[in-house]
Short mmCIF file of C-alpha atoms in Angstrom, two decimals:
data_model
loop_
_atom_site.label_atom_id
_atom_site.label_comp_id
_atom_site.label_asym_id
_atom_site.label_seq_id
_atom_site.Cartn_x
_atom_site.Cartn_y
_atom_site.Cartn_z
CA MET Q 1 -33.56 -3.11 12.48
CA THR Q 2 -30.28 -3.37 14.54
CA ASP Q 3 -28.44 -6.52 15.68
CA LEU Q 4 -29.10 -7.87 19.27
CA SER Q 5 -25.32 -7.93 20.62
CA VAL Q 6 -23.20 -10.06 22.78
CA THR Q 7 -23.49 -7.05 26.05
CA ASP Q 8 -27.55 -7.61 25.51
CA LEU Q 9 -28.01 -11.02 25.69
CA PRO Q 10 -27.78 -11.63 29.67
CA ARG Q 11 -30.59 -8.57 29.77
CA ALA Q 12 -33.40 -10.45 27.84
CA GLY Q 13 -35.18 -12.59 29.70
CA VAL Q 14 -38.19 -14.97 27.94
CA ALA Q 15 -40.86 -12.49 28.13
CA GLU Q 16 -38.02 -9.33 26.64
CA THR Q 17 -36.75 -11.58 24.46
CA VAL Q 18 -40.07 -12.79 22.65
CA ARG Q 19 -40.89 -8.49 22.56
CA LEU Q 20 -37.52 -7.94 21.12
CA THR Q 21 -38.32 -11.11 18.44
CA THR Q 22 -42.00 -10.48 17.92
CA THR Q 23 -41.70 -6.44 17.08
CA GLY Q 24 -39.03 -6.38 14.87
CA GLU Q 25 -37.10 -4.72 16.86
CA ARG Q 26 -34.24 -7.88 16.78
CA THR Q 27 -34.06 -11.00 14.27
CA VAL Q 28 -34.13 -14.20 15.77
CA ARG Q 29 -31.11 -15.04 13.71
CA ALA Q 30 -29.08 -12.59 15.88
CA VAL Q 31 -31.05 -13.23 19.35
CA VAL Q 32 -29.29 -16.96 18.04
CA ASP Q 33 -26.02 -15.90 17.06
CA ALA Q 34 -25.68 -13.74 20.40
CA ALA Q 35 -26.39 -16.65 22.41
CA LEU Q 36 -23.65 -19.12 20.23
CA ALA Q 37 -20.98 -16.10 21.00
CA ARG Q 38 -21.87 -16.25 24.65
CA ILE Q 39 -21.25 -20.20 24.85
CA GLN Q 40 -18.60 -19.58 23.35
CA ALA Q 41 -17.00 -16.62 25.25
CA HIS Q 42 -18.25 -18.54 28.77
CA ASP Q 43 -18.24 -22.27 28.72
CA GLY Q 44 -14.58 -22.92 28.32
CA GLY Q 45 -14.37 -21.97 31.69
CA LEU Q 46 -17.92 -23.59 33.43
CA ASN Q 47 -18.43 -27.15 30.96
CA ALA Q 48 -22.13 -26.41 31.34
CA VAL Q 49 -22.73 -27.71 27.42
CA SER Q 50 -22.60 -31.08 25.99
CA GLN Q 51 -23.09 -30.69 22.52
CA LEU Q 52 -23.38 -27.62 20.16
CA ARG Q 53 -25.77 -26.85 17.93
CA ALA Q 54 -24.96 -23.91 15.88
CA ASP Q 55 -25.29 -24.86 12.01
CA ARG Q 56 -29.12 -26.15 12.71
CA ALA Q 57 -29.73 -22.79 15.39
CA ARG Q 58 -28.83 -21.19 12.45
CA SER Q 59 -31.21 -22.57 10.15
CA ASP Q 60 -33.91 -22.56 12.65
CA ALA Q 61 -33.95 -19.21 13.46
CA ASP Q 62 -33.65 -18.01 9.79
CA ARG Q 63 -36.69 -20.05 8.95
CA LEU Q 64 -38.83 -18.31 11.73
CA ASP Q 65 -37.59 -14.67 10.34
CA ALA Q 66 -38.30 -15.61 6.68
CA ALA Q 67 -42.36 -16.60 8.37
CA ARG Q 68 -42.29 -13.67 10.44
CA ALA Q 69 -41.50 -11.74 7.12
CA ALA Q 70 -43.88 -13.62 5.24
CA GLY Q 71 -46.68 -12.72 7.65
CA GLU Q 72 -47.02 -15.85 9.67
CA ALA Q 73 -47.99 -15.68 13.05
CA PRO Q 74 -45.02 -15.57 15.66
CA GLY Q 75 -45.45 -18.07 18.57
CA PRO Q 76 -45.29 -17.46 22.40
CA LEU Q 77 -41.52 -18.48 22.52
CA HIS Q 78 -41.00 -17.03 18.93
CA GLY Q 79 -36.68 -16.65 18.71
CA VAL Q 80 -35.81 -17.71 22.15
CA PRO Q 81 -32.54 -19.25 22.79
CA VAL Q 82 -32.91 -22.87 24.82
CA VAL Q 83 -30.57 -25.54 25.96
CA ILE Q 84 -31.94 -29.11 26.90
CA LYS Q 85 -30.92 -31.30 29.66
CA GLU Q 86 -28.90 -34.80 27.49
CA GLU Q 87 -31.64 -36.78 28.95
CA LEU Q 88 -34.16 -35.68 26.31
CA ALA Q 89 -34.17 -36.40 23.04
CA VAL Q 90 -33.30 -33.89 20.52
CA GLU Q 91 -33.14 -34.87 16.92
CA GLY Q 92 -30.05 -35.30 15.44
CA LEU Q 93 -28.30 -35.30 18.39
CA VAL Q 94 -27.19 -38.16 20.59
CA THR Q 95 -29.34 -38.51 23.84
CA THR Q 96 -26.45 -39.44 25.71
CA PHE Q 97 -27.80 -39.10 29.59
CA GLY Q 98 -24.55 -37.50 30.39
CA GLY Q 99 -22.33 -40.46 29.51
CA GLU Q 100 -21.24 -43.06 26.68
CA GLY Q 101 -23.94 -45.41 26.85
CA ASN Q 102 -25.33 -44.17 23.18
CA SER Q 103 -24.25 -42.99 19.89
CA THR Q 104 -27.03 -42.94 17.80
CA PRO Q 105 -28.30 -39.49 16.72
CA ALA Q 106 -32.06 -39.47 18.03
CA ALA Q 107 -34.42 -39.36 15.13
CA ALA Q 108 -37.09 -37.45 16.66
CA ASP Q 109 -37.48 -34.90 19.64
CA ALA Q 110 -38.94 -35.73 23.00
CA GLU Q 111 -42.84 -34.08 22.99
CA VAL Q 112 -41.29 -31.27 25.01
CA VAL Q 113 -38.67 -29.98 23.10
CA ARG Q 114 -41.67 -30.46 20.07
CA ARG Q 115 -43.23 -28.11 21.69
CA LEU Q 116 -40.49 -25.90 22.50
CA ARG Q 117 -39.95 -25.46 19.02
CA ALA Q 118 -43.73 -25.39 18.19
CA ALA Q 119 -43.86 -22.53 20.37
CA GLY Q 120 -41.10 -20.73 18.26
CA ALA Q 121 -38.29 -21.58 20.97
CA VAL Q 122 -34.28 -22.40 18.98
CA VAL Q 123 -32.76 -24.91 20.44
CA VAL Q 124 -29.09 -23.98 20.63
CA ALA Q 125 -27.71 -26.52 22.49
CA THR Q 126 -27.60 -29.40 25.28
CA THR Q 127 -26.19 -29.39 28.66
CA THR Q 128 -24.08 -31.79 31.02
CA MET Q 129 -25.42 -33.98 33.57
CA PRO Q 130 -24.13 -37.05 35.97
CA GLU Q 131 -25.12 -40.13 34.04
CA PHE Q 132 -28.66 -40.72 34.43
CA GLY Q 133 -29.15 -37.95 36.66
CA ALA Q 134 -27.79 -39.91 39.60
CA TRP Q 135 -26.41 -37.34 42.01
CA PRO Q 136 -27.39 -33.48 42.87
CA PHE Q 137 -23.37 -32.54 41.47
CA THR Q 138 -23.34 -32.35 38.21
CA GLU Q 139 -19.97 -34.08 37.87
CA SER Q 140 -19.68 -37.49 35.26
CA ALA Q 141 -16.28 -39.70 34.42
CA SER Q 142 -17.84 -38.47 30.72
CA ARG Q 143 -18.22 -34.80 30.92
CA GLY Q 144 -15.52 -34.20 33.80
CA TYR Q 145 -16.89 -31.14 36.27
CA THR Q 146 -19.72 -28.48 35.14
CA ARG Q 147 -19.07 -25.17 37.63
CA ASN Q 148 -20.95 -22.55 39.17
CA PRO Q 149 -21.05 -19.55 37.47
CA TRP Q 150 -21.24 -17.89 40.81
CA ASP Q 151 -17.86 -19.36 41.71
CA ARG Q 152 -15.80 -21.88 39.47
CA THR Q 153 -15.09 -24.03 42.32
CA ARG Q 154 -18.39 -24.83 43.56
CA THR Q 155 -20.56 -27.32 41.50
CA PRO Q 156 -23.36 -25.84 40.60
CA GLY Q 157 -26.16 -28.58 41.84
CA GLY Q 158 -27.64 -31.32 39.11
CA SER Q 159 -28.67 -33.39 37.70
CA SER Q 160 -29.79 -30.30 35.92
CA GLY Q 161 -26.11 -27.69 36.58
CA GLY Q 162 -25.27 -27.73 32.44
CA THR Q 163 -28.77 -25.63 32.51
CA ALA Q 164 -28.39 -23.84 34.99
CA ALA Q 165 -24.92 -22.86 34.75
CA ALA Q 166 -25.92 -22.09 31.08
CA VAL Q 167 -28.98 -19.91 31.89
CA ALA Q 168 -27.00 -18.28 35.15
CA SER Q 169 -24.47 -17.21 33.19
CA GLY Q 170 -26.50 -15.71 30.28
CA MET Q 171 -25.40 -18.41 28.03
CA VAL Q 172 -29.70 -18.57 26.79
CA PRO Q 173 -32.30 -16.97 28.75
CA VAL Q 174 -34.03 -20.65 29.76
CA GLY Q 175 -33.49 -24.00 29.41
CA MET Q 176 -35.36 -27.35 30.14
CA GLY Q 177 -34.27 -29.34 33.09
CA GLY Q 178 -35.58 -32.51 35.22
CA ASP Q 179 -36.36 -33.18 38.28
CA GLY Q 180 -36.31 -36.80 40.02
CA GLY Q 181 -34.99 -36.14 43.12
CA GLY Q 182 -34.98 -32.41 43.31
CA SER Q 183 -32.99 -31.81 39.97
CA ILE Q 184 -34.44 -28.56 38.60
CA ARG Q 185 -35.02 -27.50 42.59
CA ILE Q 186 -31.25 -27.96 43.65
CA PRO Q 187 -29.33 -26.21 40.43
CA SER Q 188 -31.20 -23.20 40.69
CA ALA Q 189 -30.77 -22.81 45.10
CA ALA Q 190 -27.08 -23.04 44.05
CA CYS Q 191 -26.84 -20.50 40.91
CA GLY Q 192 -29.95 -18.27 42.27
CA LEU Q 193 -32.10 -19.28 39.72
CA PHE Q 194 -36.20 -19.91 39.81
CA GLY Q 195 -37.11 -24.12 39.91
CA LEU Q 196 -40.42 -25.12 39.63
CA LYS Q 197 -40.75 -28.91 39.92
CA PRO Q 198 -44.50 -28.95 38.68
CA GLN Q 199 -46.73 -31.40 39.87
CA ARG Q 200 -46.36 -35.43 39.07
CA GLY Q 201 -47.98 -35.37 35.49
CA ARG Q 202 -48.77 -31.84 34.21
CA VAL Q 203 -45.49 -32.17 31.81
CA THR Q 204 -45.84 -34.95 29.33
CA SER Q 205 -42.54 -37.65 29.82
CA ALA Q 206 -43.71 -38.89 25.85
CA PRO Q 207 -42.20 -40.89 24.51
CA ALA Q 208 -42.26 -42.67 27.80
CA ASP Q 209 -44.88 -43.24 29.76
CA GLN Q 210 -43.07 -41.99 33.10
CA LEU Q 211 -39.59 -40.93 34.05
CA TRP Q 212 -38.49 -42.56 36.82
CA TRP Q 213 -41.83 -44.05 37.84
CA ALA Q 214 -43.68 -41.77 39.87
CA LEU Q 215 -40.52 -39.60 40.33
CA GLY Q 216 -39.43 -37.40 37.24
CA THR Q 217 -40.72 -34.90 35.35
CA ALA Q 218 -39.18 -32.18 33.09
CA GLY Q 219 -39.29 -28.33 33.82
CA PRO Q 220 -36.95 -25.55 32.84
CA LEU Q 221 -34.90 -23.25 34.81
CA ALA Q 222 -35.44 -19.54 34.39
CA ARG Q 223 -33.84 -16.25 35.91
CA SER Q 224 -37.78 -14.83 36.66
CA VAL Q 225 -40.74 -16.78 37.53
CA LEU Q 226 -42.97 -15.12 34.54
CA ASP Q 227 -40.22 -17.14 31.91
CA SER Q 228 -40.53 -19.81 34.31
CA ALA Q 229 -44.76 -19.57 33.59
CA LEU Q 230 -44.57 -18.88 29.82
CA VAL Q 231 -42.57 -21.66 29.27
CA TYR Q 232 -44.51 -23.84 31.24
CA ASP Q 233 -47.56 -23.02 29.78
CA VAL Q 234 -45.81 -24.09 25.96
CA VAL Q 235 -44.64 -27.25 27.43
CA ARG Q 236 -47.26 -28.62 29.82
CA GLY Q 237 -50.15 -31.18 29.42
CA HIS Q 238 -50.05 -35.14 29.33
CA THR Q 239 -50.67 -37.63 26.14
CA GLU Q 240 -52.55 -40.62 25.57
CA VAL Q 241 -49.11 -42.83 26.47
CA ASP Q 242 -48.39 -40.86 30.18
CA ARG Q 243 -49.07 -42.72 32.79
CA TRP Q 244 -50.10 -39.86 35.51
CA ARG Q 245 -51.98 -36.98 34.66
CA ALA Q 246 -52.45 -33.55 36.81
CA GLY Q 247 -55.60 -31.91 37.40
CA GLY Q 248 -55.60 -28.10 36.80
CA THR Q 249 -56.21 -26.00 33.70
CA ASP Q 250 -55.48 -22.48 34.91
CA PRO Q 251 -52.59 -20.67 32.54
CA PHE Q 252 -49.33 -20.01 34.31
CA ALA Q 253 -48.69 -16.59 33.18
CA ALA Q 254 -51.43 -15.46 33.94
CA ALA Q 255 -50.78 -17.10 37.77
CA ALA Q 256 -47.17 -15.49 37.89
CA ARG Q 257 -48.59 -11.36 36.90
CA ARG Q 258 -51.89 -11.31 39.87
CA GLU Q 259 -51.55 -11.07 43.45
CA PRO Q 260 -51.83 -14.03 45.06
CA GLY Q 261 -54.14 -13.20 48.36
CA ARG Q 262 -53.81 -13.29 51.82
CA LEU Q 263 -52.09 -16.82 52.23
CA ARG Q 264 -51.39 -19.40 55.33
CA ILE Q 265 -47.69 -19.71 55.33
CA GLY Q 266 -46.26 -22.33 57.59
CA TRP Q 267 -42.31 -22.84 57.80
CA SER Q 268 -40.71 -24.97 59.12
CA THR Q 269 -36.67 -26.07 59.16
CA LYS Q 270 -36.75 -29.28 59.67
CA PRO Q 271 -34.90 -31.80 57.50
CA VAL Q 272 -37.06 -34.69 55.84
CA THR Q 273 -33.76 -36.96 56.22
CA ARG Q 274 -32.55 -37.16 59.57
CA GLY Q 275 -29.16 -36.93 60.38
CA VAL Q 276 -29.23 -33.76 58.43
CA ARG Q 277 -28.57 -30.32 59.71
CA PRO Q 278 -29.43 -27.40 57.48
CA ASP Q 279 -26.34 -24.69 57.33
CA PRO Q 280 -27.33 -21.34 59.64
CA VAL Q 281 -27.25 -19.16 56.15
CA HIS Q 282 -30.45 -21.59 54.91
CA VAL Q 283 -32.08 -21.01 58.30
CA GLN Q 284 -32.16 -17.61 58.54
CA ALA Q 285 -32.89 -17.02 54.48
CA VAL Q 286 -36.34 -19.26 55.63
CA GLN Q 287 -36.49 -16.77 58.64
CA ASP Q 288 -35.75 -13.60 56.42
CA THR Q 289 -38.34 -14.60 53.36
CA ALA Q 290 -41.08 -15.48 56.45
CA ARG Q 291 -40.77 -12.24 57.50
CA LEU Q 292 -41.19 -10.24 54.44
CA LEU Q 293 -44.14 -12.83 53.76
CA SER Q 294 -45.63 -11.61 57.12
CA ASP Q 295 -44.86 -7.83 55.98
CA LEU Q 296 -46.40 -8.70 52.99
CA GLY Q 297 -49.77 -9.24 53.92
CA HIS Q 298 -49.86 -12.83 54.82
CA ASP Q 299 -50.49 -15.31 57.51
CA VAL Q 300 -46.84 -17.06 58.71
CA ARG Q 301 -46.12 -19.97 61.11
CA GLU Q 302 -44.18 -22.02 61.92
CA VAL Q 303 -45.19 -25.59 62.14
CA ASP Q 304 -44.22 -29.13 62.54
CA PRO Q 305 -45.02 -30.61 58.82
CA HIS Q 306 -45.23 -34.27 60.32
CA TYR Q 307 -42.96 -35.43 57.63
CA PRO Q 308 -43.56 -38.78 56.68
CA ASP Q 309 -40.41 -41.16 56.16
CA PRO Q 310 -40.17 -41.40 51.95
CA THR Q 311 -37.36 -44.02 51.64
CA LEU Q 312 -39.52 -47.25 51.11
CA ALA Q 313 -40.87 -45.00 48.24
CA PHE Q 314 -37.74 -43.40 46.57
CA VAL Q 315 -35.49 -46.00 46.76
CA PRO Q 316 -37.09 -48.67 44.51
CA GLN Q 317 -37.85 -46.45 41.98
CA PHE Q 318 -34.31 -44.67 41.90
CA PHE Q 319 -33.00 -47.85 41.71
CA GLY Q 320 -35.56 -48.66 38.97
CA GLY Q 321 -34.92 -45.79 36.82
CA ILE Q 322 -31.56 -46.35 36.90
CA ARG Q 323 -31.71 -49.48 35.52
CA ASP Q 324 -34.76 -48.76 33.37
CA GLU Q 325 -32.85 -46.47 31.58
CA ALA Q 326 -29.22 -48.35 31.80
CA ASP Q 327 -31.13 -51.49 30.31
CA ALA Q 328 -32.35 -48.72 26.76
CA VAL Q 329 -28.71 -47.81 26.17
CA GLU Q 330 -26.62 -49.22 23.23
CA HIS Q 331 -23.48 -49.65 24.97
CA PHE Q 332 -23.84 -50.72 28.35
CA SER Q 333 -20.05 -51.38 28.84
CA ARG Q 334 -19.60 -48.00 28.36
CA LEU Q 335 -21.31 -46.71 31.09
CA GLU Q 336 -19.07 -44.98 34.03
CA ARG Q 337 -18.03 -47.49 36.96
CA ARG Q 338 -19.99 -46.08 39.25
CA THR Q 339 -23.61 -46.68 37.49
CA ARG Q 340 -22.72 -49.84 36.72
CA GLU Q 341 -21.90 -50.50 40.40
CA THR Q 342 -25.55 -48.54 41.04
CA TYR Q 343 -27.36 -51.12 38.28
CA ARG Q 344 -26.03 -54.46 40.52
CA LEU Q 345 -27.06 -52.80 43.89
CA GLY Q 346 -30.32 -52.34 42.40
CA SER Q 347 -31.45 -55.49 41.16
CA TRP Q 348 -33.35 -56.51 44.05
CA VAL Q 349 -35.62 -54.53 42.42
CA THR Q 350 -38.28 -55.87 41.01
CA PRO Q 351 -41.45 -55.19 39.02
CA ARG Q 352 -43.08 -56.61 42.31
CA VAL Q 353 -40.75 -54.39 44.86
CA LEU Q 354 -41.86 -51.37 42.35
CA ASP Q 355 -45.81 -52.12 43.43
CA ARG Q 356 -45.00 -52.08 46.13
CA ALA Q 357 -42.45 -48.78 46.32
CA LEU Q 358 -45.48 -47.23 44.15
CA ALA Q 359 -48.46 -48.29 46.44
CA ALA Q 360 -45.95 -47.17 49.17
CA THR Q 361 -45.77 -43.39 47.05
CA GLU Q 362 -49.98 -42.97 47.50
CA LYS Q 363 -49.33 -43.42 51.41
CA VAL Q 364 -46.62 -40.88 52.16
CA ALA Q 365 -48.71 -38.61 49.26
CA ALA Q 366 -51.37 -38.80 51.48
CA LYS Q 367 -49.41 -38.36 55.12
CA ALA Q 368 -46.95 -35.66 53.54
CA ASN Q 369 -50.17 -33.94 52.24
CA ARG Q 370 -51.55 -33.17 56.01
CA VAL Q 371 -49.27 -30.09 56.51
CA PHE Q 372 -52.12 -28.37 54.05
CA ASP Q 373 -55.33 -28.85 56.18
CA HIS Q 374 -54.01 -26.52 57.75
CA VAL Q 375 -51.92 -24.12 55.68
CA ASP Q 376 -51.85 -23.14 52.49
CA VAL Q 377 -47.40 -22.85 51.23
CA LEU Q 378 -45.20 -24.76 52.91
CA LEU Q 379 -41.98 -22.78 53.46
CA THR Q 380 -38.67 -25.09 53.66
CA PRO Q 381 -34.98 -24.63 52.87
CA ALA Q 382 -34.49 -25.37 49.26
CA VAL Q 383 -30.96 -27.61 50.51
CA ALA Q 384 -29.25 -27.92 53.67
CA HIS Q 385 -25.70 -27.21 53.18
CA ARG Q 386 -24.06 -24.71 50.49
CA PRO Q 387 -22.77 -25.89 46.90
CA ALA Q 388 -19.84 -27.98 47.74
CA PRO Q 389 -16.25 -27.88 45.88
CA VAL Q 390 -16.71 -29.65 42.63
CA GLY Q 391 -14.89 -33.57 42.61
CA VAL Q 392 -17.42 -34.12 45.32
CA LEU Q 393 -17.86 -37.65 43.48
CA ASP Q 394 -14.27 -37.88 42.98
CA GLY Q 395 -13.24 -41.94 43.62
CA LYS Q 396 -16.44 -42.43 45.00
CA GLY Q 397 -18.84 -46.10 44.34
CA THR Q 398 -22.26 -45.85 44.71
CA VAL Q 399 -23.08 -45.52 48.69
CA ARG Q 400 -20.49 -42.71 49.49
CA SER Q 401 -22.24 -41.07 46.50
CA ALA Q 402 -25.00 -41.12 48.17
CA LEU Q 403 -23.96 -40.26 51.62
CA ALA Q 404 -22.89 -37.35 49.76
CA ALA Q 405 -25.55 -36.43 47.89
CA MET Q 406 -28.28 -36.25 51.23
CA PRO Q 407 -27.76 -32.85 52.64
CA ALA Q 408 -28.72 -31.35 48.68
CA ILE Q 409 -31.68 -34.05 48.36
CA ALA Q 410 -33.26 -33.30 52.71
CA TYR Q 411 -35.85 -31.05 51.50
CA ALA Q 412 -36.30 -31.97 47.83
CA ALA Q 413 -36.73 -35.78 47.30
CA LEU Q 414 -40.11 -35.93 49.47
CA TRP Q 415 -42.09 -34.04 46.82
CA ASN Q 416 -41.43 -35.71 44.09
CA VAL Q 417 -42.63 -39.02 46.17
CA ALA Q 418 -45.80 -37.26 46.80
CA GLY Q 419 -45.74 -35.33 43.35
CA ASN Q 420 -46.84 -31.74 44.93
CA PRO Q 421 -45.44 -28.61 43.32
CA ALA Q 422 -42.29 -27.02 44.94
CA ALA Q 423 -40.54 -24.42 43.96
CA SER Q 424 -36.70 -22.96 44.56
CA LEU Q 425 -36.43 -19.05 44.93
CA PRO Q 426 -34.42 -17.29 45.11
CA CYS Q 427 -33.05 -15.21 48.03
CA GLY Q 428 -30.24 -13.28 47.13
CA PRO Q 429 -26.21 -13.83 47.24
CA ALA Q 430 -25.09 -14.78 51.15
CA ALA Q 431 -22.03 -13.06 53.02
CA ASP Q 432 -20.13 -16.29 51.36
CA GLY Q 433 -20.65 -14.89 47.65
CA LEU Q 434 -22.87 -17.87 46.53
CA PRO Q 435 -26.65 -18.06 45.72
CA VAL Q 436 -29.35 -19.29 48.88
CA GLY Q 437 -32.99 -20.10 47.85
CA VAL Q 438 -35.77 -21.13 49.95
CA GLN Q 439 -38.23 -23.98 48.39
CA LEU Q 440 -41.85 -23.41 48.95
CA VAL Q 441 -44.45 -26.31 48.82
CA GLY Q 442 -47.96 -25.90 47.47
CA ARG Q 443 -51.21 -27.97 47.31
CA THR Q 444 -51.85 -31.07 44.74
CA ASP Q 445 -52.12 -29.43 41.09
CA ASP Q 446 -51.65 -26.34 42.78
CA GLU Q 447 -48.94 -24.17 41.28
CA PRO Q 448 -50.54 -21.42 40.56
CA THR Q 449 -50.43 -20.44 44.32
CA LEU Q 450 -46.46 -20.95 44.13
CA LEU Q 451 -46.19 -18.89 41.12
CA SER Q 452 -48.43 -15.91 42.20
CA LEU Q 453 -46.58 -16.03 45.95
CA SER Q 454 -42.79 -16.15 43.85
CA ALA Q 455 -44.06 -13.40 41.77
CA GLN Q 456 -44.65 -11.10 44.98
CA VAL Q 457 -41.31 -12.35 46.63
CA GLU Q 458 -39.64 -11.58 43.45
CA ALA Q 459 -40.87 -7.95 43.11
CA ALA Q 460 -40.23 -7.10 46.73
CA ARG Q 461 -36.80 -8.32 47.40
CA PRO Q 462 -35.30 -8.18 44.10
CA TRP Q 463 -32.46 -11.25 43.13
CA PRO Q 464 -29.48 -10.73 40.58
CA LEU Q 465 -30.28 -12.19 37.24
CA LEU Q 466 -27.05 -12.96 36.39
CA ALA Q 467 -24.05 -14.70 38.44
CA PRO Q 468 -21.21 -11.42 38.86
CA GLY Q 469 -18.76 -11.15 36.27
CA TYR Q 470 -21.66 -12.47 33.15
CA ALA Q 471 -23.44 -9.53 32.75
CA GLY Q 472 -21.30 -8.23 29.63
#
């Protein structure tokens, strides 16, 4: 048995890592040591990791190796090193939400983290985020700038930017993020990853009953469609505390391995947010992807989605989510100035206002889903603008930060309100050297079609698995 070297790690995604550890070609300890070595080698230039869990990760790896040697059946993620966005509780680490508001380590894992560990994954670190995930740029007074592995002068997007940077640089094969307005899809697009926001209620928010009310969900950021599907098959499923519950039982990994059949695909570059104009690079990416899909045999046509305005549903839930999380921290006074301003500006979000916002959510969802009377999948840009230079939030309060965020969420946030599954699919790098992503949106509860279609595109147009300079 030989050990997995640091230079081997980037070539092993989730599926390959599980193959190596379950066949005995590599020990879990060797895989975890290699991940920790890459974090040490690369995180200094990226600032993706918030809290490193090196000793516990090695102990977990040794336990998994001993169990396998004793004849225990390995789990579906046996030996896969993972990172966790720091809004999800990891036992023994502080759940920071990207700031200094908490100081006591969590007594237990969040349910999705527990499921990952039960499946054999090894948590090696938590990852950076803007405080409470409020912005699509991974910057905060506490954590500083997190940088894009493709160009360290640029943002990796957010709010799951630390996870995106860790996966795109090969520190780990996969990591957990969260999406309340695009926060899985935006950093996936910026860093060249596959990121699926699942159907509302697909992934448990336990021990909480909801994440940003109807907007938020947890999910993985991965280098391949199959890797994402394998993780989703572990973490999916509600608990009795969850407020929302998705339908459908089709295994995601099976969907990622099968052909999608001939689909009706509508494409549009029209943004949901008025006044935002998409970068020509993103318009071209949608048009190129539409041609590729047509060449693959699909019925592809330009459509007008007739988007509803999600503002009355989205904004109260955004402010309500921030206020709920801020109220729950141990040290409110330690929150950054911009967060405390956001908290004050959201004081109008009473329980009655939230009830009206949730009622508006249902109306927006009904209108947004009318496009699926005519198509099976909607193709759009993932974001409007190219990844911005780091420092986007410097000197900005809540209002100016929200205006800066508009191009990032212009295509994404509607589908948090509507609840539909939506994925950012890599298109490869553009002329500026940075990745481009397009968004695929599916019908309610129809992640399997998105996964099958995304895997077909991945096979026809492979994308780089790692940012340049991180392959060794």
